[in-house]
């Protein structure tokens, strides 16, 4: 806000009240309403007239969140949210937990900085946990300060066996492998073969209690070309990767 006037109090001094929680009243009383107020600043005239100009700093929420919607579709959790305005908003983070305590990062989405029009966002959790999970939206400022949305409860009743690799083409002979729907706490063999069927990498990975595996794989230097990642030949899961 710019402009406006703060009137003198009487001999008892003057205090400012904000919104529905005035700090104190005097005659005439003044109430100032500021959207997104996060603290209740005050000034005191003790006694006598207020000498000015006076500057008051107030904490304004970095985003005005309209909604945060979650839904389960095609073996993944989808997220949609909208903001009415943003102030110094660097990025959003989707976080997930199964126990309301140990939250982990799922993905991040770039914010709009400072903007005063409605903005829509969407992203997905490609590898959700089976059963009930809790999600929240974290917003981070350019200065590192952050706020959270309310929690969203999501239940995934069935997890189909699936996996993904990224980046693809791989970078510096390294890529990430994520698998879901594996046997709980079971070992899963992973092989990488060239187009002639010769194995160039083999390893076993242990699935966690949710039947999930998430690892970073570093390969020995290989010739550029197309290779095949095979996850437990019995499952039939396989996909091509490119080594540039």
PDB file of C-alpha atoms in Angstrom:
ATOM      1  CA  UNK A   1       0.000   0.000   0.000  1.00  0.00           C
ATOM      2  CA  UNK A   2       1.032   3.600  -0.520  1.00  0.00           C
ATOM      3  CA  UNK A   3      -0.436   6.777   0.929  1.00  0.00           C
ATOM      4  CA  UNK A   4      -2.991   6.911   3.730  1.00  0.00           C
ATOM      5  CA  UNK A   5      -2.960   8.603   7.123  1.00  0.00           C
ATOM      6  CA  UNK A   6      -2.347   7.518  10.716  1.00  0.00           C
ATOM      7  CA  UNK A   7      -4.074   9.901  13.119  1.00  0.00           C
ATOM      8  CA  UNK A   8      -2.701  10.970  16.524  1.00  0.00           C
ATOM      9  CA  UNK A   9      -3.983   9.266  19.625  1.00  0.00           C
ATOM     10  CA  UNK A  10      -4.881  11.064  22.825  1.00  0.00           C
ATOM     11  CA  UNK A  11      -2.672  11.537  25.893  1.00  0.00           C
ATOM     12  CA  UNK A  12      -2.856   7.802  26.549  1.00  0.00           C
ATOM     13  CA  UNK A  13      -0.913   7.105  23.369  1.00  0.00           C
ATOM     14  CA  UNK A  14      -1.797   5.383  20.129  1.00  0.00           C
ATOM     15  CA  UNK A  15      -1.704   1.748  19.086  1.00  0.00           C
ATOM     16  CA  UNK A  16      -2.617   0.196  15.768  1.00  0.00           C
ATOM     17  CA  UNK A  17      -5.016  -2.740  15.503  1.00  0.00           C
ATOM     18  CA  UNK A  18      -5.059  -5.096  12.514  1.00  0.00           C
ATOM     19  CA  UNK A  19      -8.032  -7.011  11.150  1.00  0.00           C
ATOM     20  CA  UNK A  20     -10.171  -8.700  13.791  1.00  0.00           C
ATOM     21  CA  UNK A  21      -7.354  -8.765  16.358  1.00  0.00           C
ATOM     22  CA  UNK A  22      -6.734  -5.156  17.444  1.00  0.00           C
ATOM     23  CA  UNK A  23      -3.793  -4.758  19.809  1.00  0.00           C
ATOM     24  CA  UNK A  24      -5.450  -1.868  21.621  1.00  0.00           C
ATOM     25  CA  UNK A  25      -8.096   0.788  21.137  1.00  0.00           C
ATOM     26  CA  UNK A  26      -8.077   4.520  21.636  1.00  0.00           C
ATOM     27  CA  UNK A  27     -10.446   7.325  20.717  1.00  0.00           C
ATOM     28  CA  UNK A  28     -10.794   7.527  17.824  1.00  0.00           C
ATOM     29  CA  UNK A  29      -9.877   3.884  17.184  1.00  0.00           C
ATOM     30  CA  UNK A  30      -8.189   2.848  13.946  1.00  0.00           C
ATOM     31  CA  UNK A  31      -8.390  -0.576  12.352  1.00  0.00           C
ATOM     32  CA  UNK A  32      -6.327  -1.429   9.273  1.00  0.00           C
ATOM     33  CA  UNK A  33      -7.099  -4.519   7.215  1.00  0.00           C
ATOM     34  CA  UNK A  34      -4.276  -6.003   5.154  1.00  0.00           C
ATOM     35  CA  UNK A  35      -4.744  -9.206   3.168  1.00  0.00           C
ATOM     36  CA  UNK A  36      -2.185 -11.862   4.027  1.00  0.00           C
ATOM     37  CA  UNK A  37      -1.005 -10.248   7.280  1.00  0.00           C
ATOM     38  CA  UNK A  38       1.278 -12.584   9.202  1.00  0.00           C
ATOM     39  CA  UNK A  39       2.216 -10.446  12.196  1.00  0.00           C
ATOM     40  CA  UNK A  40       0.727  -7.603  14.247  1.00  0.00           C
ATOM     41  CA  UNK A  41       3.117  -4.635  14.230  1.00  0.00           C
ATOM     42  CA  UNK A  42       2.381  -1.653  16.478  1.00  0.00           C
ATOM     43  CA  UNK A  43       3.632   1.812  17.337  1.00  0.00           C
ATOM     44  CA  UNK A  44       3.332   3.541  20.692  1.00  0.00           C
ATOM     45  CA  UNK A  45       2.900   7.218  21.527  1.00  0.00           C
ATOM     46  CA  UNK A  46       3.770   7.450  25.237  1.00  0.00           C
ATOM     47  CA  UNK A  47       2.405  10.117  25.808  1.00  0.00           C
ATOM     48  CA  UNK A  48       1.951  12.940  23.314  1.00  0.00           C
ATOM     49  CA  UNK A  49       1.477  13.133  19.574  1.00  0.00           C
ATOM     50  CA  UNK A  50       3.030  10.681  17.138  1.00  0.00           C
ATOM     51  CA  UNK A  51       5.993  12.157  15.321  1.00  0.00           C
ATOM     52  CA  UNK A  52       6.329  11.025  11.757  1.00  0.00           C
ATOM     53  CA  UNK A  53       6.785   9.864   9.199  1.00  0.00           C
ATOM     54  CA  UNK A  54       6.271   6.354  10.650  1.00  0.00           C
ATOM     55  CA  UNK A  55       7.172   3.145   8.783  1.00  0.00           C
ATOM     56  CA  UNK A  56       5.661  -0.213   9.633  1.00  0.00           C
ATOM     57  CA  UNK A  57       6.806  -3.477   8.001  1.00  0.00           C
ATOM     58  CA  UNK A  58       4.306  -6.313   7.710  1.00  0.00           C
ATOM     59  CA  UNK A  59       4.767  -9.912   6.545  1.00  0.00           C
ATOM     60  CA  UNK A  60       2.683 -10.641   3.457  1.00  0.00           C
ATOM     61  CA  UNK A  61       2.212 -14.204   2.246  1.00  0.00           C
ATOM     62  CA  UNK A  62       4.295 -14.878  -0.882  1.00  0.00           C
ATOM     63  CA  UNK A  63       1.391 -16.469  -2.772  1.00  0.00           C
ATOM     64  CA  UNK A  64      -2.383 -16.314  -2.668  1.00  0.00           C
ATOM     65  CA  UNK A  65      -3.262 -19.974  -3.181  1.00  0.00           C
ATOM     66  CA  UNK A  66      -6.721 -20.535  -4.691  1.00  0.00           C
ATOM     67  CA  UNK A  67      -6.759 -24.339  -4.599  1.00  0.00           C
ATOM     68  CA  UNK A  68      -4.575 -27.440  -4.393  1.00  0.00           C
ATOM     69  CA  UNK A  69      -6.200 -30.542  -5.924  1.00  0.00           C
ATOM     70  CA  UNK A  70      -4.929 -34.142  -5.951  1.00  0.00           C
ATOM     71  CA  UNK A  71      -6.341 -37.164  -7.775  1.00  0.00           C
ATOM     72  CA  UNK A  72      -5.287 -40.718  -8.645  1.00  0.00           C
ATOM     73  CA  UNK A  73      -5.287 -41.617 -12.342  1.00  0.00           C
ATOM     74  CA  UNK A  74      -3.553 -44.303 -14.398  1.00  0.00           C
ATOM     75  CA  UNK A  75      -1.255 -45.555 -11.658  1.00  0.00           C
ATOM     76  CA  UNK A  76      -0.044 -42.073 -10.679  1.00  0.00           C
ATOM     77  CA  UNK A  77      -1.101 -39.083  -8.569  1.00  0.00           C
ATOM     78  CA  UNK A  78      -1.902 -35.849 -10.414  1.00  0.00           C
ATOM     79  CA  UNK A  79      -1.754 -32.350  -8.895  1.00  0.00           C
ATOM     80  CA  UNK A  80      -3.396 -29.099  -9.949  1.00  0.00           C
ATOM     81  CA  UNK A  81      -3.154 -25.781  -8.139  1.00  0.00           C
ATOM     82  CA  UNK A  82      -3.772 -22.111  -8.867  1.00  0.00           C
ATOM     83  CA  UNK A  83      -2.547 -18.818  -7.440  1.00  0.00           C
ATOM     84  CA  UNK A  84      -4.325 -15.476  -7.600  1.00  0.00           C
ATOM     85  CA  UNK A  85      -1.050 -13.591  -7.100  1.00  0.00           C
ATOM     86  CA  UNK A  86       2.616 -14.273  -6.310  1.00  0.00           C
ATOM     87  CA  UNK A  87       5.344 -12.237  -4.596  1.00  0.00           C
ATOM     88  CA  UNK A  88       9.020 -13.200  -5.064  1.00  0.00           C
ATOM     89  CA  UNK A  89       7.971 -16.809  -5.653  1.00  0.00           C
ATOM     90  CA  UNK A  90      10.940 -18.918  -6.765  1.00  0.00           C
ATOM     91  CA  UNK A  91       9.500 -22.449  -6.992  1.00  0.00           C
ATOM     92  CA  UNK A  92       7.013 -25.015  -5.676  1.00  0.00           C
ATOM     93  CA  UNK A  93       7.804 -28.476  -4.301  1.00  0.00           C
ATOM     94  CA  UNK A  94       5.428 -31.420  -4.035  1.00  0.00           C
ATOM     95  CA  UNK A  95       6.269 -33.380  -0.871  1.00  0.00           C
ATOM     96  CA  UNK A  96       4.963 -36.799   0.196  1.00  0.00           C
ATOM     97  CA  UNK A  97       4.896 -38.902   3.374  1.00  0.00           C
ATOM     98  CA  UNK A  98       3.250 -42.104   4.502  1.00  0.00           C
ATOM     99  CA  UNK A  99       3.482 -41.350   8.237  1.00  0.00           C
ATOM    100  CA  UNK A 100       2.930 -37.552   8.468  1.00  0.00           C
ATOM    101  CA  UNK A 101       6.513 -37.151   9.695  1.00  0.00           C
ATOM    102  CA  UNK A 102       9.121 -38.066   7.098  1.00  0.00           C
ATOM    103  CA  UNK A 103       8.250 -36.014   4.041  1.00  0.00           C
ATOM    104  CA  UNK A 104      10.261 -36.486   0.861  1.00  0.00           C
ATOM    105  CA  UNK A 105      10.490 -34.381  -2.272  1.00  0.00           C
ATOM    106  CA  UNK A 106       8.569 -35.695  -5.281  1.00  0.00           C
ATOM    107  CA  UNK A 107       9.117 -32.950  -7.839  1.00  0.00           C
ATOM    108  CA  UNK A 108       9.576 -29.181  -8.202  1.00  0.00           C
ATOM    109  CA  UNK A 109       7.849 -26.629 -10.422  1.00  0.00           C
ATOM    110  CA  UNK A 110       9.171 -23.166 -11.252  1.00  0.00           C
ATOM    111  CA  UNK A 111       7.169 -20.205  -9.889  1.00  0.00           C
ATOM    112  CA  UNK A 112       6.329 -16.894 -11.560  1.00  0.00           C
ATOM    113  CA  UNK A 113       8.336 -14.536  -9.340  1.00  0.00           C
ATOM    114  CA  UNK A 114       6.019 -11.583  -8.790  1.00  0.00           C
ATOM    115  CA  UNK A 115       2.750 -11.553 -10.697  1.00  0.00           C
ATOM    116  CA  UNK A 116      -0.781 -10.271 -10.029  1.00  0.00           C
ATOM    117  CA  UNK A 117      -2.852 -12.491 -12.317  1.00  0.00           C
ATOM    118  CA  UNK A 118      -4.187 -16.030 -11.908  1.00  0.00           C
ATOM    119  CA  UNK A 119      -1.652 -18.764 -12.711  1.00  0.00           C
ATOM    120  CA  UNK A 120      -2.426 -22.483 -13.088  1.00  0.00           C
ATOM    121  CA  UNK A 121       0.064 -25.265 -12.348  1.00  0.00           C
ATOM    122  CA  UNK A 122       0.097 -29.054 -12.703  1.00  0.00           C
ATOM    123  CA  UNK A 123       2.491 -31.937 -12.197  1.00  0.00           C
ATOM    124  CA  UNK A 124       2.402 -35.658 -11.340  1.00  0.00           C
ATOM    125  CA  UNK A 125       3.872 -38.243  -8.986  1.00  0.00           C
ATOM    126  CA  UNK A 126       4.845 -41.003 -11.414  1.00  0.00           C
ATOM    127  CA  UNK A 127       5.801 -43.433  -8.638  1.00  0.00           C
ATOM    128  CA  UNK A 128       3.271 -43.147  -5.785  1.00  0.00           C
ATOM    129  CA  UNK A 129       3.346 -45.330  -2.703  1.00  0.00           C
ATOM    130  CA  UNK A 130       0.695 -48.033  -2.289  1.00  0.00           C
ATOM    131  CA  UNK A 131      -1.953 -47.358   0.323  1.00  0.00           C
ATOM    132  CA  UNK A 132      -2.470 -43.996   2.014  1.00  0.00           C
ATOM    133  CA  UNK A 133      -0.038 -41.116   1.506  1.00  0.00           C
ATOM    134  CA  UNK A 134      -0.113 -37.458   2.498  1.00  0.00           C
ATOM    135  CA  UNK A 135       0.924 -34.694   0.127  1.00  0.00           C
ATOM    136  CA  UNK A 136       1.638 -31.028   0.677  1.00  0.00           C
ATOM    137  CA  UNK A 137       2.644 -28.110  -1.531  1.00  0.00           C
ATOM    138  CA  UNK A 138       5.727 -26.212  -0.415  1.00  0.00           C
ATOM    139  CA  UNK A 139       6.387 -22.706  -1.767  1.00  0.00           C
ATOM    140  CA  UNK A 140       9.901 -21.232  -1.602  1.00  0.00           C
ATOM    141  CA  UNK A 141      10.890 -17.557  -2.015  1.00  0.00           C
ATOM    142  CA  UNK A 142      14.012 -16.285  -3.764  1.00  0.00           C
ATOM    143  CA  UNK A 143      15.486 -15.644  -0.288  1.00  0.00           C
ATOM    144  CA  UNK A 144      14.897 -19.239   0.833  1.00  0.00           C
ATOM    145  CA  UNK A 145      11.846 -18.627   3.042  1.00  0.00           C
ATOM    146  CA  UNK A 146       9.015 -21.108   2.552  1.00  0.00           C
ATOM    147  CA  UNK A 147       5.383 -21.863   3.393  1.00  0.00           C
ATOM    148  CA  UNK A 148       3.214 -24.997   3.198  1.00  0.00           C
ATOM    149  CA  UNK A 149      -0.287 -25.725   1.985  1.00  0.00           C
ATOM    150  CA  UNK A 150      -2.744 -27.866   3.893  1.00  0.00           C
ATOM    151  CA  UNK A 151      -2.216 -31.625   3.662  1.00  0.00           C
ATOM    152  CA  UNK A 152      -3.993 -33.761   1.076  1.00  0.00           C
ATOM    153  CA  UNK A 153      -4.737 -37.432   1.810  1.00  0.00           C
ATOM    154  CA  UNK A 154      -4.451 -39.805  -1.162  1.00  0.00           C
ATOM    155  CA  UNK A 155      -5.066 -43.557  -1.330  1.00  0.00           C
ATOM    156  CA  UNK A 156      -3.620 -45.684  -4.126  1.00  0.00           C
ATOM    157  CA  UNK A 157      -5.363 -49.043  -3.937  1.00  0.00           C
ATOM    158  CA  UNK A 158      -3.410 -50.821  -6.658  1.00  0.00           C
ATOM    159  CA  UNK A 159       0.102 -50.241  -7.956  1.00  0.00           C
ATOM    160  CA  UNK A 160       0.888 -51.761 -11.337  1.00  0.00           C
ATOM    161  CA  UNK A 161       4.421 -52.906 -11.956  1.00  0.00           C
ATOM    162  CA  UNK A 162       6.174 -50.134 -13.821  1.00  0.00           C
ATOM    163  CA  UNK A 163       9.468 -48.305 -14.092  1.00  0.00           C
ATOM    164  CA  UNK A 164      11.142 -45.269 -15.623  1.00  0.00           C
ATOM    165  CA  UNK A 165      14.653 -44.084 -16.341  1.00  0.00           C
ATOM    166  CA  UNK A 166      15.959 -40.541 -16.626  1.00  0.00           C
ATOM    167  CA  UNK A 167      17.695 -38.677 -18.092  1.00  0.00           C
ATOM    168  CA  UNK A 168      17.509 -40.391 -21.461  1.00  0.00           C
ATOM    169  CA  UNK A 169      19.891 -39.957 -23.300  1.00  0.00           C
ATOM    170  CA  UNK A 170      21.987 -40.496 -20.203  1.00  0.00           C
ATOM    171  CA  UNK A 171      24.512 -37.909 -18.965  1.00  0.00           C
ATOM    172  CA  UNK A 172      28.108 -38.703 -17.993  1.00  0.00           C
ATOM    173  CA  UNK A 173      27.371 -42.445 -18.167  1.00  0.00           C
ATOM    174  CA  UNK A 174      24.854 -42.063 -15.306  1.00  0.00           C
ATOM    175  CA  UNK A 175      21.060 -42.350 -15.113  1.00  0.00           C
ATOM    176  CA  UNK A 176      18.330 -42.841 -12.497  1.00  0.00           C
ATOM    177  CA  UNK A 177      16.123 -45.904 -12.285  1.00  0.00           C
ATOM    178  CA  UNK A 178      12.766 -45.975 -10.463  1.00  0.00           C
ATOM    179  CA  UNK A 179      10.616 -49.083 -10.126  1.00  0.00           C
ATOM    180  CA  UNK A 180       7.242 -49.543  -8.451  1.00  0.00           C
ATOM    181  CA  UNK A 181       5.051 -52.570  -7.831  1.00  0.00           C
ATOM    182  CA  UNK A 182       8.002 -54.881  -7.142  1.00  0.00           C
ATOM    183  CA  UNK A 183       7.805 -57.703  -4.558  1.00  0.00           C
ATOM    184  CA  UNK A 184       8.050 -56.102  -1.122  1.00  0.00           C
ATOM    185  CA  UNK A 185      11.579 -56.363   0.289  1.00  0.00           C
ATOM    186  CA  UNK A 186      12.516 -58.621  -2.615  1.00  0.00           C
ATOM    187  CA  UNK A 187      15.620 -58.565  -4.803  1.00  0.00           C
ATOM    188  CA  UNK A 188      15.146 -57.400  -8.375  1.00  0.00           C
ATOM    189  CA  UNK A 189      17.797 -58.154 -11.020  1.00  0.00           C
ATOM    190  CA  UNK A 190      18.514 -55.424 -13.562  1.00  0.00           C
ATOM    191  CA  UNK A 191      20.527 -55.922 -16.742  1.00  0.00           C
ATOM    192  CA  UNK A 192      21.630 -53.627 -19.541  1.00  0.00           C
ATOM    193  CA  UNK A 193      22.347 -55.228 -22.892  1.00  0.00           C
ATOM    194  CA  UNK A 194      23.516 -53.912 -26.239  1.00  0.00           C
ATOM    195  CA  UNK A 195      21.615 -54.437 -29.487  1.00  0.00           C
ATOM    196  CA  UNK A 196      23.483 -57.707 -30.070  1.00  0.00           C
ATOM    197  CA  UNK A 197      22.142 -59.077 -26.764  1.00  0.00           C
ATOM    198  CA  UNK A 198      25.454 -58.960 -24.889  1.00  0.00           C
ATOM    199  CA  UNK A 199      25.204 -57.879 -21.251  1.00  0.00           C
ATOM    200  CA  UNK A 200      27.162 -54.721 -20.344  1.00  0.00           C
ATOM    201  CA  UNK A 201      25.791 -54.270 -16.793  1.00  0.00           C
ATOM    202  CA  UNK A 202      24.171 -56.499 -14.166  1.00  0.00           C
ATOM    203  CA  UNK A 203      23.078 -55.780 -10.588  1.00  0.00           C
ATOM    204  CA  UNK A 204      20.460 -56.785  -8.004  1.00  0.00           C
ATOM    205  CA  UNK A 205      18.484 -54.133  -6.104  1.00  0.00           C
ATOM    206  CA  UNK A 206      16.367 -54.587  -2.984  1.00  0.00           C
ATOM    207  CA  UNK A 207      12.836 -53.198  -3.034  1.00  0.00           C
ATOM    208  CA  UNK A 208      11.647 -51.340   0.063  1.00  0.00           C
ATOM    209  CA  UNK A 209       8.526 -52.174   2.081  1.00  0.00           C
ATOM    210  CA  UNK A 210       6.397 -50.439  -0.553  1.00  0.00           C
ATOM    211  CA  UNK A 211       7.819 -52.497  -3.420  1.00  0.00           C
ATOM    212  CA  UNK A 212       9.778 -49.506  -4.692  1.00  0.00           C
ATOM    213  CA  UNK A 213      13.339 -49.125  -5.934  1.00  0.00           C
ATOM    214  CA  UNK A 214      15.019 -45.807  -6.676  1.00  0.00           C
ATOM    215  CA  UNK A 215      18.719 -45.884  -7.563  1.00  0.00           C
ATOM    216  CA  UNK A 216      21.332 -44.007  -9.556  1.00  0.00           C
ATOM    217  CA  UNK A 217      23.308 -46.252 -11.904  1.00  0.00           C
ATOM    218  CA  UNK A 218      26.775 -45.346 -13.123  1.00  0.00           C
ATOM    219  CA  UNK A 219      28.035 -47.307 -16.110  1.00  0.00           C
ATOM    220  CA  UNK A 220      31.563 -47.890 -17.300  1.00  0.00           C
ATOM    221  CA  UNK A 221      32.284 -45.877 -20.466  1.00  0.00           C
ATOM    222  CA  UNK A 222      30.418 -47.512 -23.349  1.00  0.00           C
ATOM    223  CA  UNK A 223      30.216 -46.918 -27.075  1.00  0.00           C
ATOM    224  CA  UNK A 224      27.569 -44.468 -28.212  1.00  0.00           C
ATOM    225  CA  UNK A 225      24.333 -46.069 -29.332  1.00  0.00           C
ATOM    226  CA  UNK A 226      21.128 -47.764 -28.228  1.00  0.00           C
ATOM    227  CA  UNK A 227      20.969 -50.166 -25.267  1.00  0.00           C
ATOM    228  CA  UNK A 228      18.180 -52.076 -23.531  1.00  0.00           C
ATOM    229  CA  UNK A 229      17.415 -51.956 -19.801  1.00  0.00           C
ATOM    230  CA  UNK A 230      15.811 -55.236 -18.687  1.00  0.00           C
ATOM    231  CA  UNK A 231      14.157 -55.458 -15.249  1.00  0.00           C
ATOM    232  CA  UNK A 232      13.765 -59.037 -14.040  1.00  0.00           C
ATOM    233  CA  UNK A 233      13.235 -60.899 -17.300  1.00  0.00           C
ATOM    234  CA  UNK A 234      10.154 -62.615 -15.794  1.00  0.00           C
ATOM    235  CA  UNK A 235       8.254 -59.308 -15.557  1.00  0.00           C
ATOM    236  CA  UNK A 236       8.910 -58.411 -19.180  1.00  0.00           C
ATOM    237  CA  UNK A 237       9.803 -54.842 -18.194  1.00  0.00           C
ATOM    238  CA  UNK A 238      12.298 -53.336 -20.588  1.00  0.00           C
ATOM    239  CA  UNK A 239      13.019 -50.036 -22.286  1.00  0.00           C
ATOM    240  CA  UNK A 240      15.661 -48.504 -24.507  1.00  0.00           C
ATOM    241  CA  UNK A 241      18.252 -45.991 -23.369  1.00  0.00           C
ATOM    242  CA  UNK A 242      20.579 -43.892 -25.471  1.00  0.00           C
ATOM    243  CA  UNK A 243      24.265 -43.334 -24.733  1.00  0.00           C
ATOM    244  CA  UNK A 244      25.353 -40.228 -26.660  1.00  0.00           C
TER     245      UNK A 244
END
